[in-house]
C-alpha cells in the first residue's frame, strides 16, 4: 500500500511538472500546446538513450532531456511564426504524433514499439526497496525548484509581459515588446520542463515505449491546469494532484460497477474523466485558484498621492 | 524637417488584396496631420503598414531619414514612432500602472520616472493607477492607450481613430489633449472619422481615397475644397472652419 501511494505521489508530481509547463505558456502567454505529450516523450527518449546506449550519468541525461525539449519547443514555435496563432495548437498536435510515430518506427534509434527497458534509476541497486521514497524526494525537489521559478516569473515584469501578449499581442508589439522573442523563450522553457518531466518518468518506471505517450496525457494536463486555475502556478500544481486523485479513484470506482467487461471499464474511466473536465469548465471556468485580476477601486480618488 | 516620409506605399492584409495602393505622404516636425477619407479607403491599413503591424508590399517608409519599411513593429516603436490602435489598445485585466509598464523598454528606475511624468501630465491616470484598465470609460481608455505609447517618449504618434465611440464632449476633450501633446513636441498623424473636428485641430491633412492620398493641403484649404466638403464634411463644415480661421465664433 505504501509503495502504491509513493508511486501515485511520484506520478502526480511528474504531472505537476507538466502542469507547470503548460501553465507557463497557456495560462501565461495564452499559447495552446496540444503536443505536450510529444515534448514529454522527447525528454524521456533523450534521457533514456543517453543513459542506456551512451552510458552517460543520469544527471547528464536529465540535463539533456531539458535541452532536447527546449530545442524541440524552439523549432516548433519558430516554424509557426508566419501562421496565425491558433495554428500553433494544430502544429503542436501534429508534432506529438510525429514524435510518437518516429519512436515507433525508427527501430535503430528507439527500438520501436518494444520500447527501451532497463533505464537506470539513481542509486537503485543500493537503495533497494527504499528507491521509491528517495525518488519521490528527488522529484519533489525538482518540482519545488521549478515551482519557485514559475512563481518568480509569474510575479515579475517578464510574466506581466507574457500576460500582456496573451491579452493582446498587437498592443504589446506596438508598445515596443518583441512579442516573438518572448513567445519563443516561454515556449522553449515550457517544452524543456515537459522534457525534464519525461526523463523523470522514464528513470522512475525504467521502461518507456511509444504507446505511453498518447495524446491523452496532454488532455489530462489541460484538465489539471483548467481545474486548478489557469494563470497561477499554485493552481496548476494543485490541479495536477487532484487529477491524480481523480484518475486513481476513477479506476477503483469502475471496478465497483458489476457485469461490464474490462474494455468497458476502461471506457467508463475515460467517460468519468471527460465528465469531470466538462463539469470543471462549466462550474468553475477559472479553476479552483483563479488568476488575481485587480478590481475597480471602491473610491475613485483612492491612490491619489 | 520631415520626420516621416512615405513614398508610394502599397500593401494590405493578404498578399492578394492590396488596400493601400501607392500612398505618398509626409509628416514634418511639429505637425498634426489628419488622414481623412471615406470608409474602406485604407486609412487604418496605411497606419498599420507604417507602424510595422502589416508588411508593406512595395514603397518606402523613412523615419528620421532611415528606411523602416519591413521592420518589426517593436523595432519601429524603439526608433521613436508609437502607434495607438483603434479599439483594443489597453490590457483590460491589468491595472493602469501595469499597463504603463508595458509601454517602454526602459529599466525599472527610468520606467518609474517616466510613469510619474505621465501621471503628472494625466492626473486622471494617477487617480486610477490601481484600477483595472477594463473599468475605465472610453475617453479614459484612449488617454491610457496614448500614455502607454508615450512611455517610449516617441517623436511621432500614430493615432487610429482616437475618438471612435466617444461622446461629442469626450471627443472634444480628447482633441484638446492631442493638441496639448503636440505642443510638448510630439508630432501626430491621425486617422479620423470625425473629419470636421480633425481638420479643426490639424495643421495639414490628406484625403485618402481608394488607397491613395488624393488631396493634400492645409486643413483650411481642404475644408474649403468643394469636392472634399461635399464628400466627407457636410454642410456644417464651412461656418466652423470660418470661425477657426477668422477668429469669430
Coordinates of C-alpha atoms in Angstrom, one line a residue:
Chain A
X1 CA 0.0 0.0 0.0
X2 CA 2.8 2.4 0.9
X3 CA 4.5 1.6 -2.4
X4 CA 1.3 2.3 -4.2
X5 CA 1.0 5.7 -2.5
X6 CA 4.6 6.6 -3.3
X7 CA 4.0 5.6 -6.9
X8 CA 0.9 7.8 -7.1
X9 CA 2.7 10.7 -5.4
X10 CA 5.6 10.4 -7.8
X11 CA 3.5 10.2 -11.0
X12 CA 1.3 13.1 -9.5
X13 CA 4.4 15.2 -9.1
X14 CA 5.5 14.5 -12.7
X15 CA 2.1 15.6 -13.8
X16 CA 2.7 18.6 -11.6
X17 CA 5.8 19.5 -13.7
X18 CA 3.7 19.1 -16.9
X19 CA 1.0 21.3 -15.4
X20 CA 3.6 24.0 -14.5
X21 CA 5.0 23.7 -18.0
X22 CA 1.5 24.1 -19.6
X23 CA 0.6 26.9 -17.2
X24 CA 3.6 29.0 -18.2
X25 CA 2.6 29.3 -21.8
X26 CA -1.2 28.7 -21.7
X27 CA -2.0 30.5 -18.5
X28 CA 0.9 32.9 -19.0
X29 CA 1.1 33.8 -22.7
X30 CA -2.1 32.2 -24.0
X31 CA -0.4 29.8 -26.3
X32 CA -2.0 26.5 -26.7
X33 CA 0.3 23.5 -26.8
X34 CA -1.7 20.3 -27.8
X35 CA 1.6 18.4 -28.1
X36 CA 2.7 18.3 -24.5
X37 CA 2.9 14.6 -24.7
X38 CA 5.4 14.9 -27.6
X39 CA 7.8 17.1 -25.6
X40 CA 7.3 14.8 -22.7
X41 CA 8.3 11.9 -25.0
X42 CA 11.3 13.8 -26.5
X43 CA 12.7 14.3 -23.0
X44 CA 12.0 10.7 -21.9
X45 CA 13.7 9.3 -25.0
X46 CA 16.7 11.7 -24.9
X47 CA 17.5 10.8 -21.3
X48 CA 16.8 7.1 -21.7
X49 CA 19.1 6.8 -24.8
X50 CA 21.8 8.9 -23.2
X51 CA 21.9 6.8 -20.0
X52 CA 21.5 3.3 -21.6
X53 CA 23.1 3.4 -25.1
X54 CA 25.6 6.2 -24.3
X55 CA 26.1 5.2 -20.6
X56 CA 26.1 8.9 -19.5
X57 CA 25.3 9.6 -15.9
X58 CA 21.6 10.1 -15.0
X59 CA 22.0 13.8 -14.2
X60 CA 23.5 14.3 -17.7
X61 CA 20.5 12.5 -19.2
X62 CA 18.2 14.9 -17.3
X63 CA 20.0 18.0 -18.5
X64 CA 19.9 16.6 -22.0
X65 CA 16.2 16.0 -21.7
X66 CA 15.7 19.6 -20.6
X67 CA 17.8 20.8 -23.6
X68 CA 16.1 18.5 -26.1
X69 CA 12.6 19.5 -25.0
X70 CA 13.6 23.2 -25.2
X71 CA 15.2 22.8 -28.6
X72 CA 12.1 21.0 -29.9
X73 CA 9.9 23.8 -28.5
X74 CA 12.0 26.4 -30.2
X75 CA 11.8 24.7 -33.5
X76 CA 8.0 24.3 -33.2
X77 CA 7.4 28.0 -32.3
X78 CA 9.8 29.4 -34.8
X79 CA 8.3 27.3 -37.6
X80 CA 4.8 28.6 -36.9
X81 CA 5.7 32.3 -36.7
X82 CA 4.2 33.1 -40.1
X83 CA 1.0 31.3 -39.3
X84 CA -2.0 32.6 -37.3
X85 CA -1.9 31.9 -33.6
X86 CA -4.4 29.0 -33.5
X87 CA -2.2 27.1 -35.9
X88 CA 0.3 26.6 -33.2
X89 CA -2.2 24.3 -31.5
X90 CA -2.5 22.2 -34.7
X91 CA 1.2 22.1 -35.3
X92 CA 2.0 21.0 -31.8
X93 CA -0.7 18.3 -32.0
X94 CA 0.9 17.1 -35.2
X95 CA 4.4 17.3 -33.6
X96 CA 3.4 15.0 -30.8
X97 CA 2.1 12.4 -33.3
X98 CA 5.3 12.7 -35.3
X99 CA 7.4 12.1 -32.2
X100 CA 5.3 9.0 -31.3
X101 CA 5.5 7.6 -34.9
X102 CA 9.2 8.2 -35.1
X103 CA 9.6 6.4 -31.8
X104 CA 7.5 3.5 -33.0
X105 CA 9.2 3.2 -36.4
X106 CA 12.9 4.3 -36.2
X107 CA 13.8 1.0 -34.6
X108 CA 17.6 1.6 -35.0
X109 CA 17.3 4.5 -32.6
X110 CA 14.4 3.9 -30.3
X111 CA 13.9 0.1 -30.5
X112 CA 10.5 0.8 -32.0
X113 CA 7.3 -0.5 -30.2
X114 CA 9.4 -2.7 -28.0
X115 CA 10.4 0.4 -26.1
X116 CA 13.5 1.0 -24.1
X117 CA 13.8 -1.1 -20.9
X118 CA 16.4 -1.1 -18.2
X119 CA 16.6 2.7 -17.8
X120 CA 18.7 3.2 -14.7
X121 CA 17.3 4.8 -11.6
X122 CA 19.6 6.8 -9.3
X123 CA 21.2 4.5 -6.7
X124 CA 18.6 1.9 -7.4
X125 CA 20.6 -1.2 -6.6
X126 CA 21.9 0.4 -3.4
X127 CA 18.5 1.6 -2.2
X128 CA 16.5 -1.5 -2.9
X129 CA 13.0 -1.1 -1.6
X130 CA 13.7 2.5 -0.5
X131 CA 14.1 3.6 -4.1
X132 CA 10.6 4.8 -4.5
X133 CA 10.7 7.0 -1.4
X134 CA 14.1 8.5 -2.4
X135 CA 13.0 9.0 -6.0
X136 CA 9.8 10.8 -4.8
X137 CA 12.1 13.2 -2.8
X138 CA 14.2 13.9 -5.9
X139 CA 11.1 14.6 -8.0
X140 CA 9.6 16.8 -5.3
X141 CA 12.8 18.8 -5.0
X142 CA 12.9 19.4 -8.8
X143 CA 9.2 20.2 -8.7
X144 CA 9.8 22.7 -5.9
X145 CA 12.6 24.4 -7.8
X146 CA 10.5 24.6 -11.0
X147 CA 7.6 25.9 -9.0
X148 CA 9.6 28.6 -7.4
X149 CA 11.0 29.6 -10.8
X150 CA 7.5 29.7 -12.2
X151 CA 6.1 31.8 -9.3
X152 CA 9.0 34.2 -9.7
X153 CA 8.3 34.5 -13.4
X154 CA 4.6 34.9 -12.7
X155 CA 5.2 37.9 -10.4
X156 CA 8.0 39.5 -12.4
X157 CA 7.7 42.1 -15.2
X158 CA 8.6 39.3 -17.5
X159 CA 5.5 37.4 -16.5
X160 CA 3.5 40.6 -16.9
X161 CA 4.7 41.0 -20.5
X162 CA 3.6 37.4 -21.2
X163 CA 0.1 38.2 -19.8
X164 CA 0.1 41.3 -21.9
X165 CA 0.9 39.2 -25.0
X166 CA -1.9 36.8 -24.0
X167 CA -4.3 39.7 -23.8
X168 CA -3.3 41.5 -27.0
X169 CA -0.1 40.6 -28.9
X170 CA -0.6 43.6 -31.2
X171 CA -0.7 46.2 -28.4
X172 CA 2.3 44.6 -26.8
X173 CA 4.1 44.8 -30.1
X174 CA 3.4 48.4 -30.8
X175 CA 4.3 49.3 -27.2
X176 CA 7.8 48.0 -28.1
X177 CA 7.8 44.5 -26.8
X178 CA 9.4 41.9 -29.1
X179 CA 6.5 39.5 -29.0
X180 CA 8.0 36.8 -31.0
X181 CA 11.1 36.6 -28.8
X182 CA 9.0 36.5 -25.6
X183 CA 6.8 33.7 -27.0
X184 CA 9.7 31.6 -28.3
X185 CA 11.5 31.9 -25.0
X186 CA 8.5 31.0 -22.9
X187 CA 7.6 28.1 -25.2
X188 CA 11.1 26.7 -25.2
X189 CA 11.3 26.9 -21.4
X190 CA 7.9 25.2 -21.1
X191 CA 8.8 22.5 -23.6
X192 CA 12.1 22.0 -21.7
X193 CA 10.3 21.4 -18.4
X194 CA 8.0 18.9 -20.2
X195 CA 11.1 17.2 -21.5
X196 CA 12.6 17.0 -18.0
X197 CA 9.3 15.6 -16.7
X198 CA 9.5 12.9 -19.4
X199 CA 13.1 12.0 -18.2
X200 CA 12.0 11.8 -14.6
X201 CA 9.2 9.5 -15.7
X202 CA 11.5 7.1 -17.6
X203 CA 14.0 6.8 -14.9
X204 CA 11.3 6.1 -12.4
X205 CA 9.5 3.3 -14.3
X206 CA 12.7 2.1 -16.0
X207 CA 10.7 1.4 -19.2
X208 CA 9.4 3.7 -21.9
X209 CA 7.6 2.8 -25.2
X210 CA 5.8 4.9 -27.8
X211 CA 2.3 4.0 -26.6
X212 CA 3.0 5.6 -23.2
X213 CA 2.9 9.0 -24.9
X214 CA -0.6 9.1 -26.2
X215 CA -2.3 12.5 -26.7
X216 CA -4.5 11.6 -23.7
X217 CA -1.6 12.8 -21.4
X218 CA -2.0 16.2 -22.9
X219 CA -5.7 16.2 -22.3
X220 CA -5.1 15.2 -18.6
X221 CA -2.7 18.1 -18.2
X222 CA -5.2 20.5 -19.7
X223 CA -7.7 19.1 -17.2
X224 CA -5.3 19.6 -14.4
X225 CA -4.5 23.2 -15.3
X226 CA -8.1 24.2 -16.1
X227 CA -9.3 22.6 -12.9
X228 CA -6.6 24.0 -10.7
X229 CA -6.7 27.5 -12.2
X230 CA -5.0 28.9 -15.2
X231 CA -2.6 31.7 -14.8
X232 CA -1.3 30.7 -11.4
X233 CA 1.5 28.2 -10.8
X234 CA 0.0 27.1 -7.4
X235 CA -3.4 26.4 -9.1
X236 CA -1.7 24.3 -11.8
X237 CA 0.1 22.3 -9.2
X238 CA -3.0 21.6 -7.0
X239 CA -4.8 20.7 -10.2
X240 CA -2.2 18.1 -11.1
X241 CA -2.5 16.3 -7.7
X242 CA -6.3 16.5 -7.9
X243 CA -6.1 15.0 -11.3
X244 CA -4.1 12.1 -10.0
X245 CA -6.6 11.5 -7.2
X246 CA -9.4 11.6 -9.8
X247 CA -7.6 9.2 -12.2
X248 CA -7.0 6.7 -9.5
X249 CA -10.4 7.0 -7.8
X250 CA -12.0 6.6 -11.2
X251 CA -10.0 3.4 -11.6
X252 CA -11.4 2.0 -8.3
X253 CA -14.8 3.3 -9.0
X254 CA -15.2 1.4 -12.2
X255 CA -14.1 -1.8 -10.5
X256 CA -17.3 -1.5 -8.4
X257 CA -19.6 -1.5 -11.4
X258 CA -20.8 -5.0 -11.9
X259 CA -21.4 -7.0 -15.1
X260 CA -19.4 -4.9 -17.6
X261 CA -16.2 -6.2 -19.2
X262 CA -12.7 -4.9 -18.7
X263 CA -12.8 -3.0 -22.0
X264 CA -16.0 -1.3 -21.0
X265 CA -14.4 -0.5 -17.6
X266 CA -11.6 1.3 -19.3
X267 CA -14.0 3.2 -21.5
X268 CA -16.1 4.1 -18.4
X269 CA -13.0 5.5 -16.8
X270 CA -12.4 7.8 -19.7
X271 CA -16.0 8.8 -19.6
X272 CA -15.7 9.8 -15.9
X273 CA -12.6 11.9 -16.7
X274 CA -14.4 13.6 -19.6
X275 CA -17.4 14.4 -17.5
X276 CA -15.1 15.8 -14.9
X277 CA -13.5 18.2 -17.4
X278 CA -16.9 19.4 -18.6
X279 CA -18.0 20.0 -15.0
X280 CA -14.9 21.9 -14.2
X281 CA -15.3 24.1 -17.3
X282 CA -19.0 24.6 -16.6
X283 CA -18.9 25.2 -12.9
X284 CA -15.5 26.8 -12.2
X285 CA -14.2 28.2 -15.5
X286 CA -11.4 30.0 -13.7
X287 CA -10.4 26.9 -11.8
X288 CA -10.0 26.5 -8.1
X289 CA -7.3 29.1 -7.7
X290 CA -8.1 31.6 -10.4
X291 CA -5.8 34.4 -11.6
X292 CA -6.0 37.5 -9.5
X293 CA -7.3 40.3 -11.6
X294 CA -7.5 43.7 -10.0
X295 CA -11.0 45.0 -9.4
X296 CA -12.2 48.6 -9.7
X297 CA -11.2 50.6 -6.7
X298 CA -14.1 51.3 -4.4
X299 CA -13.3 55.0 -4.0
X300 CA -12.5 56.8 -7.2
X301 CA -9.9 59.0 -5.5
X302 CA -8.1 56.1 -3.9
X303 CA -4.4 56.0 -4.5
X304 CA -4.0 59.6 -5.3
X305 CA -0.8 60.9 -4.0
Chain B
X1 CA 12.2 68.8 -41.3
X2 CA 10.4 65.7 -42.4
X3 CA 10.1 63.2 -39.6
X4 CA 8.2 60.6 -41.7
X5 CA 8.2 60.3 -45.4
X6 CA 6.0 57.7 -47.0
X7 CA 6.5 57.1 -50.7
X8 CA 4.3 55.0 -53.0
X9 CA 3.5 52.6 -50.2
X10 CA 1.5 49.5 -51.1
X11 CA 0.1 46.7 -49.1
X12 CA -2.8 45.1 -47.3
X13 CA -3.8 42.2 -45.0
X14 CA -3.2 39.4 -47.5
X15 CA -0.9 39.2 -50.5
X16 CA -3.9 39.1 -52.9
X17 CA -5.7 42.2 -51.8
X18 CA -3.9 45.5 -51.9
X19 CA -5.7 48.0 -49.8
X20 CA -3.2 50.8 -49.8
X21 CA -2.3 51.4 -53.4
X22 CA 0.6 53.7 -53.6
X23 CA 0.2 56.2 -50.8
X24 CA 2.5 59.1 -50.5
X25 CA 2.6 61.5 -47.6
X26 CA 4.9 63.2 -45.1
X27 CA 4.8 64.4 -41.6
X28 CA 7.0 67.3 -40.5
X29 CA 8.3 68.0 -37.1
X30 CA 5.6 69.7 -35.1
X31 CA 2.8 68.7 -37.4
X32 CA -0.6 67.4 -36.6
X33 CA -1.6 65.6 -39.8
X34 CA -5.1 64.3 -40.3
X35 CA -5.8 61.4 -42.6
X36 CA -9.4 61.6 -43.7
X37 CA -11.4 59.7 -46.3
X38 CA -14.4 57.5 -46.8
X39 CA -14.9 54.1 -45.2
X40 CA -12.7 51.5 -46.8
X41 CA -10.2 54.0 -48.2
X42 CA -7.4 52.2 -46.4
X43 CA -6.7 54.8 -43.7
X44 CA -6.2 52.3 -40.8
X45 CA -4.3 49.9 -43.1
X46 CA -1.9 52.7 -44.0
X47 CA -1.1 53.4 -40.4
X48 CA -0.6 49.7 -39.7
X49 CA 1.8 49.4 -42.7
X50 CA 3.8 52.4 -41.4
X51 CA 3.9 51.1 -37.8
X52 CA 5.1 47.6 -39.0
X53 CA 2.0 45.6 -38.0
X54 CA 1.5 44.8 -41.6
X55 CA 4.3 44.2 -44.0
X56 CA 4.4 46.6 -47.0
X57 CA 4.5 45.0 -50.4
X58 CA 6.2 47.9 -52.1
X59 CA 7.2 51.5 -51.4
X60 CA 9.3 53.3 -48.8
X61 CA 8.8 54.4 -45.3
X62 CA 11.5 56.7 -44.0
X63 CA 11.6 57.7 -40.3
X64 CA 14.3 60.2 -39.4
X65 CA 16.0 59.5 -42.7
X66 CA 16.1 55.8 -42.1
X67 CA 14.3 53.3 -44.2
X68 CA 12.0 51.3 -41.9
X69 CA 9.6 49.5 -44.3
X70 CA 9.5 45.8 -43.4
X71 CA 10.8 46.4 -39.8
X72 CA 9.1 44.6 -36.9
X73 CA 6.6 46.7 -35.0
X74 CA 8.5 46.6 -31.8
X75 CA 11.7 47.7 -33.6
X76 CA 9.9 50.7 -35.1
X77 CA 8.5 51.6 -31.7
X78 CA 12.0 51.7 -30.4
X79 CA 13.0 54.1 -33.2
X80 CA 10.5 56.7 -31.9
X81 CA 7.3 56.0 -33.7
X82 CA 4.4 54.9 -31.5
X83 CA 1.1 53.6 -32.8
X84 CA -2.1 53.6 -30.8
X85 CA -4.6 51.1 -32.3
X86 CA -8.2 51.9 -32.6
X87 CA -10.1 49.7 -30.3
X88 CA -8.3 47.1 -28.3
X89 CA -5.5 49.3 -27.2
X90 CA -5.1 48.6 -23.5
X91 CA -4.6 45.5 -21.4
X92 CA -8.0 45.2 -19.7
X93 CA -7.1 42.8 -16.8
X94 CA -4.1 44.8 -15.8
X95 CA -4.1 47.9 -13.6
X96 CA -3.4 51.3 -15.1
X97 CA 0.1 51.3 -13.6
X98 CA 0.9 47.9 -15.1
X99 CA -0.4 49.0 -18.4
X100 CA 2.0 51.9 -18.4
X101 CA 4.8 49.5 -17.5
X102 CA 4.1 47.6 -20.8
X103 CA 5.0 50.6 -22.8
X104 CA 8.6 51.2 -22.6
X105 CA 11.7 49.1 -22.7
X106 CA 13.4 51.2 -20.0
X107 CA 15.0 49.7 -17.0
X108 CA 13.0 49.7 -13.7
X109 CA 14.0 53.2 -12.4
X110 CA 13.7 55.1 -15.7
X111 CA 10.4 53.3 -16.3
X112 CA 9.0 54.6 -13.0
X113 CA 10.4 58.1 -13.6
X114 CA 8.7 58.2 -17.0
X115 CA 5.5 56.8 -15.5
X116 CA 5.5 59.5 -12.8
X117 CA 5.9 62.2 -15.5
X118 CA 2.9 60.8 -17.3
X119 CA 0.9 60.7 -14.1
X120 CA 1.7 64.4 -13.8
X121 CA 0.6 65.1 -17.3
X122 CA -2.6 63.0 -17.0
X123 CA -3.7 63.3 -13.3
X124 CA -6.6 61.0 -14.2
X125 CA -4.2 58.1 -14.7
X126 CA -2.6 58.8 -11.3
X127 CA -6.0 58.7 -9.7
X128 CA -6.9 55.4 -11.3
X129 CA -3.4 53.8 -11.1
X130 CA -4.7 50.8 -9.2
X131 CA -7.8 50.3 -11.2
X132 CA -8.1 47.6 -13.9
X133 CA -8.0 49.2 -17.3
X134 CA -11.3 47.5 -18.3
X135 CA -13.1 49.6 -15.7
X136 CA -12.1 52.9 -17.4
X137 CA -14.5 54.8 -19.6
X138 CA -14.0 55.1 -23.3
X139 CA -12.3 58.5 -23.1
X140 CA -10.1 57.5 -20.2
X141 CA -9.1 54.3 -22.0
X142 CA -7.9 56.4 -25.0
X143 CA -5.9 58.5 -22.7
X144 CA -4.3 55.4 -21.2
X145 CA -3.6 54.0 -24.6
X146 CA -1.8 57.2 -25.6
X147 CA 0.1 57.2 -22.3
X148 CA 1.3 53.6 -23.0
X149 CA 2.6 54.8 -26.3
X150 CA 4.2 57.9 -24.7
X151 CA 6.2 55.8 -22.3
X152 CA 8.7 55.3 -25.0
X153 CA 9.0 59.1 -25.5
X154 CA 8.2 58.9 -29.2
X155 CA 8.7 61.8 -31.6
X156 CA 5.8 60.7 -33.7
X157 CA 2.5 59.3 -32.6
X158 CA 0.1 57.5 -34.9
X159 CA -3.5 57.5 -33.7
X160 CA -6.1 55.3 -35.3
X161 CA -9.5 56.9 -34.9
X162 CA -8.8 58.1 -31.3
X163 CA -12.4 59.5 -30.9
X164 CA -14.2 56.4 -32.3
X165 CA -17.1 55.6 -30.0
X166 CA -16.7 58.6 -27.7
X167 CA -19.4 61.1 -26.9
X168 CA -19.1 64.5 -28.6
X169 CA -17.9 66.0 -25.3
X170 CA -15.3 63.3 -24.7
X171 CA -14.1 63.6 -28.3
X172 CA -13.6 67.3 -27.9
X173 CA -11.7 66.8 -24.7
X174 CA -9.5 64.2 -26.4
X175 CA -8.8 66.5 -29.3
X176 CA -7.7 69.1 -26.7
X177 CA -5.4 66.5 -25.2
X178 CA -3.9 65.8 -28.6
X179 CA -3.2 69.5 -29.3
X180 CA -1.6 69.8 -25.8
X181 CA 0.5 66.8 -26.5
X182 CA 1.6 68.3 -29.9
X183 CA 2.8 71.4 -28.0
X184 CA 5.1 69.3 -26.0
X185 CA 6.9 68.4 -29.2
X186 CA 5.2 65.2 -30.3
X187 CA 4.2 65.2 -34.0
X188 CA 0.9 63.4 -34.8
X189 CA -0.5 61.5 -37.7
X190 CA -4.1 60.6 -37.0
X191 CA -6.9 58.8 -38.9
X192 CA -10.2 60.3 -38.0
X193 CA -13.8 59.7 -38.9
X194 CA -14.8 62.9 -37.4
X195 CA -13.3 64.7 -40.4
X196 CA -14.5 68.1 -39.5
X197 CA -13.2 68.2 -35.9
X198 CA -10.0 66.6 -37.1
X199 CA -9.4 69.4 -39.6
X200 CA -10.1 72.0 -36.9
X201 CA -7.1 70.8 -34.8
X202 CA -4.8 69.7 -37.6
X203 CA -2.1 71.7 -39.4
X204 CA -2.3 69.7 -42.5
X205 CA -4.4 66.9 -43.9
X206 CA -4.6 64.2 -46.5
X207 CA -7.7 62.9 -48.1
X208 CA -7.3 59.2 -48.8
X209 CA -9.5 57.7 -51.5
X210 CA -9.2 54.0 -52.6
X211 CA -5.8 53.5 -51.1
X212 CA -4.2 56.7 -52.4
X213 CA -3.7 60.2 -51.0
X214 CA -5.9 62.1 -53.5
X215 CA -5.6 65.5 -52.0
X216 CA -3.2 67.2 -49.7
X217 CA -3.2 70.6 -48.1
X218 CA -3.6 72.8 -45.1
X219 CA -6.7 71.9 -43.1
X220 CA -8.5 75.1 -44.1
X221 CA -7.8 74.6 -47.8
X222 CA -9.1 71.1 -47.7
X223 CA -12.2 72.1 -45.8
X224 CA -13.0 74.8 -48.4
X225 CA -12.4 72.4 -51.3
X226 CA -15.9 71.9 -52.6
X227 CA -15.4 68.2 -53.6
X228 CA -13.9 67.3 -50.2
X229 CA -16.6 69.2 -48.4
X230 CA -19.4 67.5 -50.2
X231 CA -17.9 64.1 -49.9
X232 CA -16.8 64.0 -46.3
X233 CA -17.6 67.0 -44.4
X234 CA -21.2 68.0 -44.9
X235 CA -22.8 71.4 -44.8
X236 CA -21.8 72.4 -41.3
X237 CA -18.1 72.5 -42.1
X238 CA -18.0 76.0 -43.5
X239 CA -19.1 78.0 -40.6
X240 CA -17.0 76.1 -38.1
X241 CA -13.8 76.4 -40.1
X242 CA -14.5 80.0 -40.9
X243 CA -14.8 80.5 -37.2
X244 CA -11.5 79.0 -36.6
X245 CA -9.5 80.9 -39.3
X246 CA -11.4 84.2 -38.9
X247 CA -11.3 84.2 -35.1
X248 CA -15.0 84.6 -34.8
X249 CA -17.3 82.3 -33.0

